[in-house]
Coordinates of C-alpha atoms and ligand atoms in Angstrom, one line a residue:
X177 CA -9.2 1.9 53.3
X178 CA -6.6 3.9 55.2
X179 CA -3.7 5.6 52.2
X180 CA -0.1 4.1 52.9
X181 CA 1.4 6.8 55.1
X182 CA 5.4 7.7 54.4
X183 CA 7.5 6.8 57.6
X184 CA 8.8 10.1 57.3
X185 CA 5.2 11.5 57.6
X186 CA 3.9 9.3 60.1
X187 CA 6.8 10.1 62.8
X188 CA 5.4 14.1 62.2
X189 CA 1.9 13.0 62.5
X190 CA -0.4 13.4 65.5
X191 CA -1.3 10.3 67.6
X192 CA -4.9 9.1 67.2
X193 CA -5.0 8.0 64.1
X194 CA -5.5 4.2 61.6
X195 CA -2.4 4.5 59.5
X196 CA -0.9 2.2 57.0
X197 CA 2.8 1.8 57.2
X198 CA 4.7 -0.3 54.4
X199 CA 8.8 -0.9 54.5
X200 CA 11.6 -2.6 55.1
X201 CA 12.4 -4.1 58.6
X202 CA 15.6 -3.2 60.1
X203 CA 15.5 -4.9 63.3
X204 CA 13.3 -7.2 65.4
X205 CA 13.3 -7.6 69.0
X206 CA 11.2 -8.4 72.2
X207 CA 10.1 -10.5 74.9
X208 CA 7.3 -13.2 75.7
X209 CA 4.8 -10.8 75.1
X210 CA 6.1 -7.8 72.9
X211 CA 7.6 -7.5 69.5
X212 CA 8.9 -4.4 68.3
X213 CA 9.6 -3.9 64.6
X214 CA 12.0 -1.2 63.3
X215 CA 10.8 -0.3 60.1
X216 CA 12.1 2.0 57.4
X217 CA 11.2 2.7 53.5
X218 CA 13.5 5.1 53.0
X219 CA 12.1 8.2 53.1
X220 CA 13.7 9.5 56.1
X221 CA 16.8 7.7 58.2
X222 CA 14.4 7.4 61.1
X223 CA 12.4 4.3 61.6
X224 CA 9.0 3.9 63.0
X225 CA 8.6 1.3 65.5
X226 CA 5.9 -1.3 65.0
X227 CA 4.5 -2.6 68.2
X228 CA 3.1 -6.4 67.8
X229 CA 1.3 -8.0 70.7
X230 CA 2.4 -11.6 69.9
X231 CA -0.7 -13.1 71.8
X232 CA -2.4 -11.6 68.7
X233 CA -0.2 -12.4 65.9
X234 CA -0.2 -16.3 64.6
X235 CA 3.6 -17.2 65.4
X236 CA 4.3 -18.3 61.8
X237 CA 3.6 -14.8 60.4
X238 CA 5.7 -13.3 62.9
X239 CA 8.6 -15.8 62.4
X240 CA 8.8 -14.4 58.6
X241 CA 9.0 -10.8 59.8
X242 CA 13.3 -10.9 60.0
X243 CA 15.3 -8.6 59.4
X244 CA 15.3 -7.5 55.6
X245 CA 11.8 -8.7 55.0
X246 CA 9.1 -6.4 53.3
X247 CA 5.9 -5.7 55.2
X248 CA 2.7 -3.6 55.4
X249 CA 1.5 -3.0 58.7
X250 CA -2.2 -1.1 59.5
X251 CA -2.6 -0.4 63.3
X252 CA -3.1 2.7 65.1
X253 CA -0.9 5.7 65.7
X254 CA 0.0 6.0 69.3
X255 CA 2.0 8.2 71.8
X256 CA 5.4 6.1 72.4
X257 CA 6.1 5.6 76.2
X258 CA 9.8 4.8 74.6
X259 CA 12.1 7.4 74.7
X260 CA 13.3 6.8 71.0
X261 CA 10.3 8.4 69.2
X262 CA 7.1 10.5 69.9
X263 CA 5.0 8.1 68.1
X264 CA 4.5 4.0 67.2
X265 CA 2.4 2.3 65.7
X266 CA 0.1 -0.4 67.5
X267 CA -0.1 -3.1 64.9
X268 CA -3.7 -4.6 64.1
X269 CA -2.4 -6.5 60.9
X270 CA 0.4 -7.5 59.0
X271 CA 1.0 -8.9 55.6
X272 CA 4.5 -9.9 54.7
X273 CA 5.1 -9.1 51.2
X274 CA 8.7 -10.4 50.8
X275 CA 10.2 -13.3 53.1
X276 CA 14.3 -12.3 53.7
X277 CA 16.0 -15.4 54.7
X278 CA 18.3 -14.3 57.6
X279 CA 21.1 -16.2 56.9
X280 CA 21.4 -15.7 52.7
X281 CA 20.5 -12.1 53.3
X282 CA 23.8 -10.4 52.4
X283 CA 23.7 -7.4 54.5
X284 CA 24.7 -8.3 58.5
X285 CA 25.4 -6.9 61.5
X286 CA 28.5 -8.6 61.2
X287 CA 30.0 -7.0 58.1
X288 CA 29.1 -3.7 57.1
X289 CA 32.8 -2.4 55.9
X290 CA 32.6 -0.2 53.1
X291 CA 34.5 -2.6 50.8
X292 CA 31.9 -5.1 51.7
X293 CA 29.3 -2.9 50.9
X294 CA 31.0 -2.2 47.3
X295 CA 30.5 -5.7 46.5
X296 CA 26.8 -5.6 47.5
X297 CA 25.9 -2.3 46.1
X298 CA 22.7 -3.6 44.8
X299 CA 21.8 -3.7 48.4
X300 CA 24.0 -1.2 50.2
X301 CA 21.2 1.7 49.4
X302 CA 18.9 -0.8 52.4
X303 CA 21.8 0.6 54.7
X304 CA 21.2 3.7 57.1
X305 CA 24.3 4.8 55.9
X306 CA 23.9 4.7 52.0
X307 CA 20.0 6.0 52.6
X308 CA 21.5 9.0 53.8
X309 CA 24.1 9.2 51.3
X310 CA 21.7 8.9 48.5
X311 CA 18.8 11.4 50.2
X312 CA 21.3 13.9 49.9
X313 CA 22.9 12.9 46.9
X314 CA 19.3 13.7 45.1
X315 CA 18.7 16.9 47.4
X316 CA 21.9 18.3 46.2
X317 CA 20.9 17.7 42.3
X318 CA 18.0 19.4 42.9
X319 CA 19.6 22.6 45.2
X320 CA 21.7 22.7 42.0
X321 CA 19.2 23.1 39.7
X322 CA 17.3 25.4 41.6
X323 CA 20.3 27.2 42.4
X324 CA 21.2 28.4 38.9
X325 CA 17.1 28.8 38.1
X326 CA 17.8 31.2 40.6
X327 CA 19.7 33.3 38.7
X328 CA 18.3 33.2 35.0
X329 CA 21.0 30.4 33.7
X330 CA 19.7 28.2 31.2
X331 CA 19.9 24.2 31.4
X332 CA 21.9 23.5 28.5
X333 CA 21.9 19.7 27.4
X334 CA 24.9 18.5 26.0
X335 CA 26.2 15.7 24.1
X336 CA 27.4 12.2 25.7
X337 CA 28.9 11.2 22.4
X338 CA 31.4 13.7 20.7
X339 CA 34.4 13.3 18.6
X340 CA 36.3 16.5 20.6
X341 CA 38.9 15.9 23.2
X342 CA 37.8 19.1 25.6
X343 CA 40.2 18.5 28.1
X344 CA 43.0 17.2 25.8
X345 CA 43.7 14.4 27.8
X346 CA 43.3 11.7 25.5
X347 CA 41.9 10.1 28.2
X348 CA 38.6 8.8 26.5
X349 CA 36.3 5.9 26.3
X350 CA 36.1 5.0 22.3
X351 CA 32.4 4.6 21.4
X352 CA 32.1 2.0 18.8
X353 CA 29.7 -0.4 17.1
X354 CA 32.6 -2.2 14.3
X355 CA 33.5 -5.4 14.7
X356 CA 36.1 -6.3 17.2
X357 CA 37.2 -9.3 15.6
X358 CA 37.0 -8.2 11.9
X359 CA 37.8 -4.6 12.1
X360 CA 37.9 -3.1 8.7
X361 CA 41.3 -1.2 7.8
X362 CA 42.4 2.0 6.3
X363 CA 45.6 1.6 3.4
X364 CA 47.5 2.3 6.4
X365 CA 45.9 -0.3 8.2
X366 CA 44.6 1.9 10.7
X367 CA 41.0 1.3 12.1
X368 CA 39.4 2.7 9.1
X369 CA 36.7 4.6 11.2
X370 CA 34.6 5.8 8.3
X371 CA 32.8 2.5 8.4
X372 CA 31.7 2.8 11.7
X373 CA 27.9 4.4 13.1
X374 CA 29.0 7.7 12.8
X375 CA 31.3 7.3 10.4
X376 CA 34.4 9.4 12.2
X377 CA 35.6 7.9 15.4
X378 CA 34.0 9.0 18.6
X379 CA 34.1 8.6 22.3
X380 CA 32.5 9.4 25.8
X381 CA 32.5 13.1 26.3
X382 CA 35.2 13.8 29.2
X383 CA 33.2 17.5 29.8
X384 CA 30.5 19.5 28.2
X385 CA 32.1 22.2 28.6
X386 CA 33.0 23.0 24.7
X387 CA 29.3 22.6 23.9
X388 CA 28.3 24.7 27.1
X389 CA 30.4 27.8 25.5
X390 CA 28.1 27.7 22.1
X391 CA 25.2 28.1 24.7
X392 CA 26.9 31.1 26.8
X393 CA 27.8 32.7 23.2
X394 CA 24.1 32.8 22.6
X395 CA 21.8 32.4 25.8
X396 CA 24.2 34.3 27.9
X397 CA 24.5 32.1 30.8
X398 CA 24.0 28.3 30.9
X399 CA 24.8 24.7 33.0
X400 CA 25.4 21.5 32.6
X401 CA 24.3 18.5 35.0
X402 CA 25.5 15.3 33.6
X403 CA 27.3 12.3 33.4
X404 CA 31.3 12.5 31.8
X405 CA 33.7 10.1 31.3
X406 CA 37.5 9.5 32.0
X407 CA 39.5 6.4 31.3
X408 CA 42.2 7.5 33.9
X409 CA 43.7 4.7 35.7
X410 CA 43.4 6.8 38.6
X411 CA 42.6 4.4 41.7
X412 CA 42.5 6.5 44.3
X413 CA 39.4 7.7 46.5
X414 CA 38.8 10.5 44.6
X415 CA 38.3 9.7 40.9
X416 CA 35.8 7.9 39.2
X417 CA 35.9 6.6 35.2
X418 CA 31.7 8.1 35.4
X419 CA 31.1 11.1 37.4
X420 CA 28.6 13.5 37.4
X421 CA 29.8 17.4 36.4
X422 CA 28.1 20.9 36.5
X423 CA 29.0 22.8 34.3
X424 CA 28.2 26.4 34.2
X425 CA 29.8 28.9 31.6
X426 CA 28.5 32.7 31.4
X427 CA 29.3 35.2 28.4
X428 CA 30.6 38.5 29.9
X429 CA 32.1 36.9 33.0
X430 CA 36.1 37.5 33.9
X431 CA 37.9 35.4 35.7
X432 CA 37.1 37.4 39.2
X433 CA 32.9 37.0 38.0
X434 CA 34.0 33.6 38.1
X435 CA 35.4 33.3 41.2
X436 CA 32.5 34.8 42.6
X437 CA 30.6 32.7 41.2
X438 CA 32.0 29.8 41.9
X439 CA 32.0 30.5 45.9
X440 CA 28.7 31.7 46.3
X441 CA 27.2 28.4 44.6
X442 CA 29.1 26.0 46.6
X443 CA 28.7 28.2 49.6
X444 CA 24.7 28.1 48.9
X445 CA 24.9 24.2 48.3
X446 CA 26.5 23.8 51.8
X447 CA 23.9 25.7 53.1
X448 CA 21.2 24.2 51.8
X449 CA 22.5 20.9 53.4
X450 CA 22.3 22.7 56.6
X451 CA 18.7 24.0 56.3
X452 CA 17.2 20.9 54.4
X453 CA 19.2 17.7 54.7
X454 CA 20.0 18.3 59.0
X455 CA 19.2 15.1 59.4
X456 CA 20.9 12.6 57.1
X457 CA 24.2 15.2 57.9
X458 CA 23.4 14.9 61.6
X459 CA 23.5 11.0 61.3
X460 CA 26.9 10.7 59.3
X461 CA 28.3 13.8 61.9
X462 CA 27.2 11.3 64.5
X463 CA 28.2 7.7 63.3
X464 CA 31.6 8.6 61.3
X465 CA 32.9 12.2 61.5
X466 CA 32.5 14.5 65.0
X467 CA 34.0 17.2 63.1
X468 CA 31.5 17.2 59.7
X469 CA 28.8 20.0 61.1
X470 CA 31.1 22.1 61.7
X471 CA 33.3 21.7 59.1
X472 CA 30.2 22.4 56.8
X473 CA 29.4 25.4 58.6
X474 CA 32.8 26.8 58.6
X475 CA 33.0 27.2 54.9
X476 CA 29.5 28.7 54.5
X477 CA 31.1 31.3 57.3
X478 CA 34.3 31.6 55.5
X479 CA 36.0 33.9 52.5
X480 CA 37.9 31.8 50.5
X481 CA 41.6 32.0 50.0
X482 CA 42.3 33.4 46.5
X483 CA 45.6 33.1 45.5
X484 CA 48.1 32.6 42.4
X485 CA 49.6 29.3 41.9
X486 CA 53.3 31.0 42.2
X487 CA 52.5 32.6 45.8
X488 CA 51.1 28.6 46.4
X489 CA 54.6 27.3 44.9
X490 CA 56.2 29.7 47.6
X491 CA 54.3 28.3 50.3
X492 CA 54.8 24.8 49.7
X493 CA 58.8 25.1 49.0
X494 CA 59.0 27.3 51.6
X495 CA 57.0 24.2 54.2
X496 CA 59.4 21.8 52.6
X497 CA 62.7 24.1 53.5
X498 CA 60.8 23.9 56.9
X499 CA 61.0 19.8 56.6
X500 CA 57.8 19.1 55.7
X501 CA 58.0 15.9 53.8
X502 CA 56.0 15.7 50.5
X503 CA 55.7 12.7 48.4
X504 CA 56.6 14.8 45.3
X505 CA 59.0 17.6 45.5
X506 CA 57.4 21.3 45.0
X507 CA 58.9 23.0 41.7
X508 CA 57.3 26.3 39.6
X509 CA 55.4 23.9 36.8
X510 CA 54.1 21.1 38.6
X511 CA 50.9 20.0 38.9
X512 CA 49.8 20.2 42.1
X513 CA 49.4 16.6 44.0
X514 CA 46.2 16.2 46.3
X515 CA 48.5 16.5 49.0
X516 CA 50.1 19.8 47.9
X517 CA 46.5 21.0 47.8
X518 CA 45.6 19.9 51.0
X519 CA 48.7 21.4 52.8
X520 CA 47.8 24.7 51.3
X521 CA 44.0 24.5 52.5
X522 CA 44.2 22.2 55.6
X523 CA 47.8 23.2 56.9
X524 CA 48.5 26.6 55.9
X525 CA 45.4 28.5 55.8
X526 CA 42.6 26.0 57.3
X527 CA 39.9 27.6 54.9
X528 CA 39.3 26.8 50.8
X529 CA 41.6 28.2 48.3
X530 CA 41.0 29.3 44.9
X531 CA 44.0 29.1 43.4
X532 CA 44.5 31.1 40.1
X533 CA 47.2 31.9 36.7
X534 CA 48.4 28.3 36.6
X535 CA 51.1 27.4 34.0
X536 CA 50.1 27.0 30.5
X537 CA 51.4 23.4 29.7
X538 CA 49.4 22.0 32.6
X539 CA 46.4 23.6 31.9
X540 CA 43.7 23.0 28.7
X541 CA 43.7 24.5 25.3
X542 CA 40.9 27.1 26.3
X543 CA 42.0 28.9 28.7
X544 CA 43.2 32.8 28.8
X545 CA 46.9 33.5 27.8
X546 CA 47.8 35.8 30.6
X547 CA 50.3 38.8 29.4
X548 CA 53.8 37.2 30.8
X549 CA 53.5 34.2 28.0
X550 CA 54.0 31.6 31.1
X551 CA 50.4 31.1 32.5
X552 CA 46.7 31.1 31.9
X553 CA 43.5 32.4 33.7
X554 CA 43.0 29.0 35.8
X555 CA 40.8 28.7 38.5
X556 CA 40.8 25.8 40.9
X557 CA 38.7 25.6 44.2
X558 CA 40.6 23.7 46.8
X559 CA 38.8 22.1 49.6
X560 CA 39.6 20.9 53.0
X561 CA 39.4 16.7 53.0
X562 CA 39.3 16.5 49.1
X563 CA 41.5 19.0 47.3
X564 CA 40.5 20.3 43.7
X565 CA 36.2 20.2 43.8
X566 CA 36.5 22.5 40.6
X567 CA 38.3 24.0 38.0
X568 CA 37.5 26.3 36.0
X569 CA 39.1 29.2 33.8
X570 CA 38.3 32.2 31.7
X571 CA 38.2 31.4 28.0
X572 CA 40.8 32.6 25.6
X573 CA 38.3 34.9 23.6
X574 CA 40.5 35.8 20.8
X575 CA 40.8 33.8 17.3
X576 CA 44.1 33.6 16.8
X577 CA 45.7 33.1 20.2
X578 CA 43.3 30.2 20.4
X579 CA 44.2 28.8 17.1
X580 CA 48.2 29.1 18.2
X581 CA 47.7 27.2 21.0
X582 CA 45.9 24.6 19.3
X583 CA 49.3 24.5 16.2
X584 CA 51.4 24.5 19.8
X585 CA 49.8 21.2 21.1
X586 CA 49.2 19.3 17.8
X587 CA 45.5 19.5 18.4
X588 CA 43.6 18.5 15.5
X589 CA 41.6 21.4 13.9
X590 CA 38.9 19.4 12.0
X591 CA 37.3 18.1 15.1
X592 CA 37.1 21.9 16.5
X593 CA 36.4 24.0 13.2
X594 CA 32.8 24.6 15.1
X595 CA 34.2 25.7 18.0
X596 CA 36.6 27.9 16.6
X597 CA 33.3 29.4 15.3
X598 CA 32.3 30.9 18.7
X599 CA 35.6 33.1 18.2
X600 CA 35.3 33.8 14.3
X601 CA 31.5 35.5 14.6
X602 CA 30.4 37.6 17.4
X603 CA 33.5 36.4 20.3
X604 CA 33.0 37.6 23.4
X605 CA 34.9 37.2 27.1
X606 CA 33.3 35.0 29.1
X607 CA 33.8 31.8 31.4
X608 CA 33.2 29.0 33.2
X609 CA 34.1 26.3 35.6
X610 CA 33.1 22.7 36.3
X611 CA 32.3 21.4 39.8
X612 CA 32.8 17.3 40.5
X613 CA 29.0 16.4 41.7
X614 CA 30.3 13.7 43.5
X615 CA 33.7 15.5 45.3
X616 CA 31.1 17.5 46.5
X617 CA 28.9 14.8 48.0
X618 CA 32.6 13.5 49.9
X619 CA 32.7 17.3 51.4
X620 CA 28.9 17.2 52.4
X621 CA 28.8 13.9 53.5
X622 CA 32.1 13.4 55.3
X623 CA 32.7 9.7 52.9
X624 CA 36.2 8.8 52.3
X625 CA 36.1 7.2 49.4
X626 CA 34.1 8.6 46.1
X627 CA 33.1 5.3 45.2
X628 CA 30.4 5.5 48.4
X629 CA 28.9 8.8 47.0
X630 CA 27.5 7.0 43.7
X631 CA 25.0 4.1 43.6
X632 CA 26.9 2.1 41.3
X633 CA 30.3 3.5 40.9
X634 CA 32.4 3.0 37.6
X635 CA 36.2 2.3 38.5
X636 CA 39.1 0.7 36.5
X637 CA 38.6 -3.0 36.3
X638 CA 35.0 -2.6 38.2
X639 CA 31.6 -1.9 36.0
X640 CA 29.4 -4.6 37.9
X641 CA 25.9 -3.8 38.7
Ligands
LIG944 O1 39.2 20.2 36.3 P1 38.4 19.5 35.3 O2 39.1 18.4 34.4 O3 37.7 20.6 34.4 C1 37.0 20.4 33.3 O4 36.6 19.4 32.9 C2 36.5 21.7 32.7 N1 36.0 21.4 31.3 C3 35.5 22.4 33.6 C4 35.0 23.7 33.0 O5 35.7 24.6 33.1 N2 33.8 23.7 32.5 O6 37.2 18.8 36.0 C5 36.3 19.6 36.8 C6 36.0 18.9 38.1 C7 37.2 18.7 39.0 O7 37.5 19.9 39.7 C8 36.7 17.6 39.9 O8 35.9 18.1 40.9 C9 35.9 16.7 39.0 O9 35.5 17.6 37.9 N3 36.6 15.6 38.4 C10 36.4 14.3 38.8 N4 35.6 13.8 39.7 C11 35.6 12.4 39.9 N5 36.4 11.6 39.2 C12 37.2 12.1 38.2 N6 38.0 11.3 37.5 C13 37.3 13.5 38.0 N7 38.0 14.3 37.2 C14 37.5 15.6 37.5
LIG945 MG1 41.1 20.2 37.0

C-alpha cells in the first residue's frame, strides 16, 4: 500500500516513484488519446497533473472525473516533458470518490467575481484564489504566535462575554438568553436584566484589551489572539461586525516602547510572508496586483513615519489650501477619515505613519492624559491601501486621572470597579495596542475588500454560512 502523498510534497519529490495522489480536480483536458487532470488538495496553489492514457481507463469512469470532482489517483511519479511542472503523475488507477455535476456545480469559469464568490463562500475556499488567501491567513496566526513566543509574552486568554464597554462605543452585540416575546420588566419597565443567565446584562467583547492589562499588571507582558465584536453599521471594505484582534499590552512600556514595538512586529510579519508564504503572495502579485511584492518589501525596508496628529492636521489643511479635495473637511479635532489617512501615508510621505497625542474626546477612556489637558498618548499605525491597521496607546496609570475621565464621560463605575483595581494596588506605566488580524491579511494579500480575508465574514445584514 503506497501512503497518500500531499500535492505539495509530490511536486518536490524525485521522479521514480508509486505515489498516491487524492484532491480535487481543477481542470480536465486532452485529445483522443491523452487526458490530463489538474489536481489540487489544497496544500499548496500548485496542482499536479495527472496523466490518463484513455485507451486504459473505461470511458465511464473518466466521464465522472469533471471539474470539481474528488479523486484518488495511484500511478507513478514521472519527469514532465510539459513545461508547467518538473513532475506528473502517470495514472495506473483512479477511484472517484465524489461525482461534481458540471452544470449544478456553483463555481465556473464563467463567474468568479468576488461578490459571486461571497454568496458561495462555502465553496470559494475550492478557488486558487481563496486557497491562497486562507494558507496565508493560518501562516500569519501562527508567525503571530511565534512572534511574541519569541520574546517571552504570555498568551493571555480573554473573555468573549463581558459586561464592560472597553472601547466606549456602545457599539455591542447584547448577549442574551430572556425571552424575546415575554421579556420580564424592571418597575421602570426597563429589561429587568437580573433575570437573565448572568443575571446583569452582557454583550460580545468589542476588545480584550481591559482584561489584557490585568495580565501585563501581573505577568509583565501578554497577547491576545481572538475573535471581537462590533455592531457598527460600517459597510465599507474595511470593517467587519467579527474580526480577529491581537492584542498585546506590556507593563513598563511608554508610548515610544510601544511604537517600537508595534513596527518591529508588523515589520517581522511582513517578512515572514516573504520568506515562508512566496508563493501564495507570488500568485495574488501575479493575478491581481503587479505592485504587491514590492509594496511588501518596501515596508519591511522602511522606518515608519512617526508623527503627532496636529503636525498631520497641518499637512492635510495645508493639501486642501493646495485644492486637494477631501470628502470631509480637515479641522484640529476630527477624526481622521480613511482617506485623510491615506493622503498622509500614500500621498505625502509614501511610507507608514504612526500617528501619535490624538485628542482626548476622540480617543478611549484609557489612554494617557498628555500635560496640555487637550490630548492623550494615542498611537495609530497608518498603512498604505488600508489606513488605521492598529491603534494603540499608553495607559493612563494614575487612579484618579483615570477615575475623572470616567465622571467626564458618564461611564458607569460598577462595571469597571475591577479594573480600577490595576490602578488602586501596585499601578504601573505600561501599554499596549491592538492590530486588526484581518486589515493585515488586506496589506499582505493585496484583497480589496475585508470580507475576502475571512472564511465566512460577519457583515450588517449578512451572517449566512
Ligand atoms: O483602534 P481599535 O478600536 O483599538 C482597540 O480596540 C484597542 N482596545 C486596542 C488596544 O490598544 N489593545 O481597534 C484596533 C484595530 C484597528 O486598528 C483595526 O485594525 C481593527 O482593530 N479594527 C477592525 N477591523 C475590522 N473590522 C472592524 N470593524 C474593526 N475595528 C477595528
Ligand atoms: Mg482605532
Amino acid at each position: 500500500m503506497t501512503a497518500r502523498k500531499k500535492v505539495i510534497d509530490l511536486l518536490a519529490s524525485a521522479p521514480g516513484q508509486e505515489v498516491l495522489a487524492k484532491g480535487w480536480v481543477r481542470t480536465k483536458r486532452g485529445n483522443k488519446e491523452i487526458a490530463f487532470i489538474a489536481l489540487n488538495d489544497g496544500s499548496t496553489i500548485h496542482n499536479i497533473q495527472v496523466v490518463v492514457d484513455k485507451t486504459a481507463i473505461d470511458p465511464a469512469l473518466l466521464a465522472k472525473i469533471t471539474t470539481g470532482a474528488c479523486i484518488a489517483v495511484h500511478g507513478d511519479l514521472v519527469e514532465s516533458p510539459g513545461s508547467g511542472q518538473a513532475v506528473e503523475i502517470k495514472a495506473s488507477e483512479i477511484e472517484v470518490y465524489g461525482e461534481c455535476d458540471p452544470v449544478r456545480y456553483p463555481l465556473q469559469k464563467k463567474d468568479t467575481s468576488f461578490e459571486y464568490l461571497r454568496t458561495v463562500a462555502h465553496l470559494r475556499p475550492r478557488t486558487n484564489t481563496f486557497g491562497a488567501v486562507l494558507r496565508l491567513r493560518s501562516q500569519m496566526a501562527f508567525a503571530i504566535h511565534e512572534y511574541f513566543h519569541s520574546k517571552g509574552f504570555v498568551y493571555l486568554n480573554t473573555p468573549l462575554i463581558t459586561a464592560a464597554d472597553a472601547e466606549g462605543a456602545g457599539n455591542m452585540f447584547q448577549v442574551a438568553t430572556l425571552d424575546m416575546n415575554n421579556i420580564p420588566r424592571d418597575k421602570k419597565g426597563l429589561p429587568d436584566y437580573s433575570k437573565d443567565f448572568f443575571g446583569r446584562r452582557t454583550s460580545l467583547t468589542v476588545s480584550g484589551q481591559l482584561e489584557g492589562e490585568l495580565g501585563a499588571t501581573a505577568l509583565g507582558e501578554i497577547y491576545t489572539f481572538g475573535p471581537t465584536f462590533r455592531a457598527e453599521n460600517s459597510n465599507t471594505p474595511r470593517h467587519l461586525a467579527e474580526f480577529w484582534m491581537i492584542e498585546p499590552e506590556m507593563a513598563f512600556y511608554d508610548i515610544r516602547d510601544n511604537m517600537d514595538l508595534a513596527e518591529d512586529f508588523i515589520k517581522s510579519l511582513v517578512k515572514y510572508a516573504l520568506d515562508n508564504c512566496l508563493d501564495d503572495v507570488k500568485f495574488l502579485n501575479d493575478r491581481y496586483d503587479p505592485e504587491l511584492l514590492a509594496r511588501l518589501q518596501g515596508v519591511v525596508d522602511t522606518e515608519f513615519v512617526r508623527l503627532g496628529y496636529t503636525e498631520g492636521i497641518e499637512i492635510l489643511k495645508a493639501a486642501e489650501a493646495d485644492g486637494h479635495k477631501f470628502e470631509e473637511s480637515v479641522s484640529w479635532g476630527m477624526d481622521l477619515q480613511s482617506e485623510h489617512e491615506r493622503f498622509l501615508v500614500e500621498q505625502h510621505f509614501n511610507k507608514p505613519v504612526i500617528l501619535t497625542d490624538y485628542p482626548k474626546d476622540i480617543k478611549a477612556f484609557y489612554m494617557k492624559q498628555n500635560d496640555d489637558g487637550k490630548t492623550v498618548r494615542a498611537m495609530d499605525v497608518l498603512f498604505p491601501k488600508i489606513g488605521e491597521i492598529i491603534g494603540g496607546s499608553e495607559r493612563e496609570a494614575s487612579y484618579e486621572k483615570l477615575q475623572a475621565r470616567i465622571d467626564e464621560l458618564h461611564m458607569s463605575h460598577r462595571t469597571l470597579e475591577w479594573y480600577l483595581d490595576t490602578r488602586r494596588f501596585g499601578t504601573c506605566p505600561h501599554s499596549g495596542f491592538g492590530l486588526g488580524f484581518e486589515r493585515l491579511l488586506l496589506f499582505i494579500t493585496g484583497m480589496q475588500n475585508i470580507r475576502d480575508v475571512i472564511p465566512f465574514p460577519r457583515t450588517p445584514k449578512n451572517a449566512e454560512f
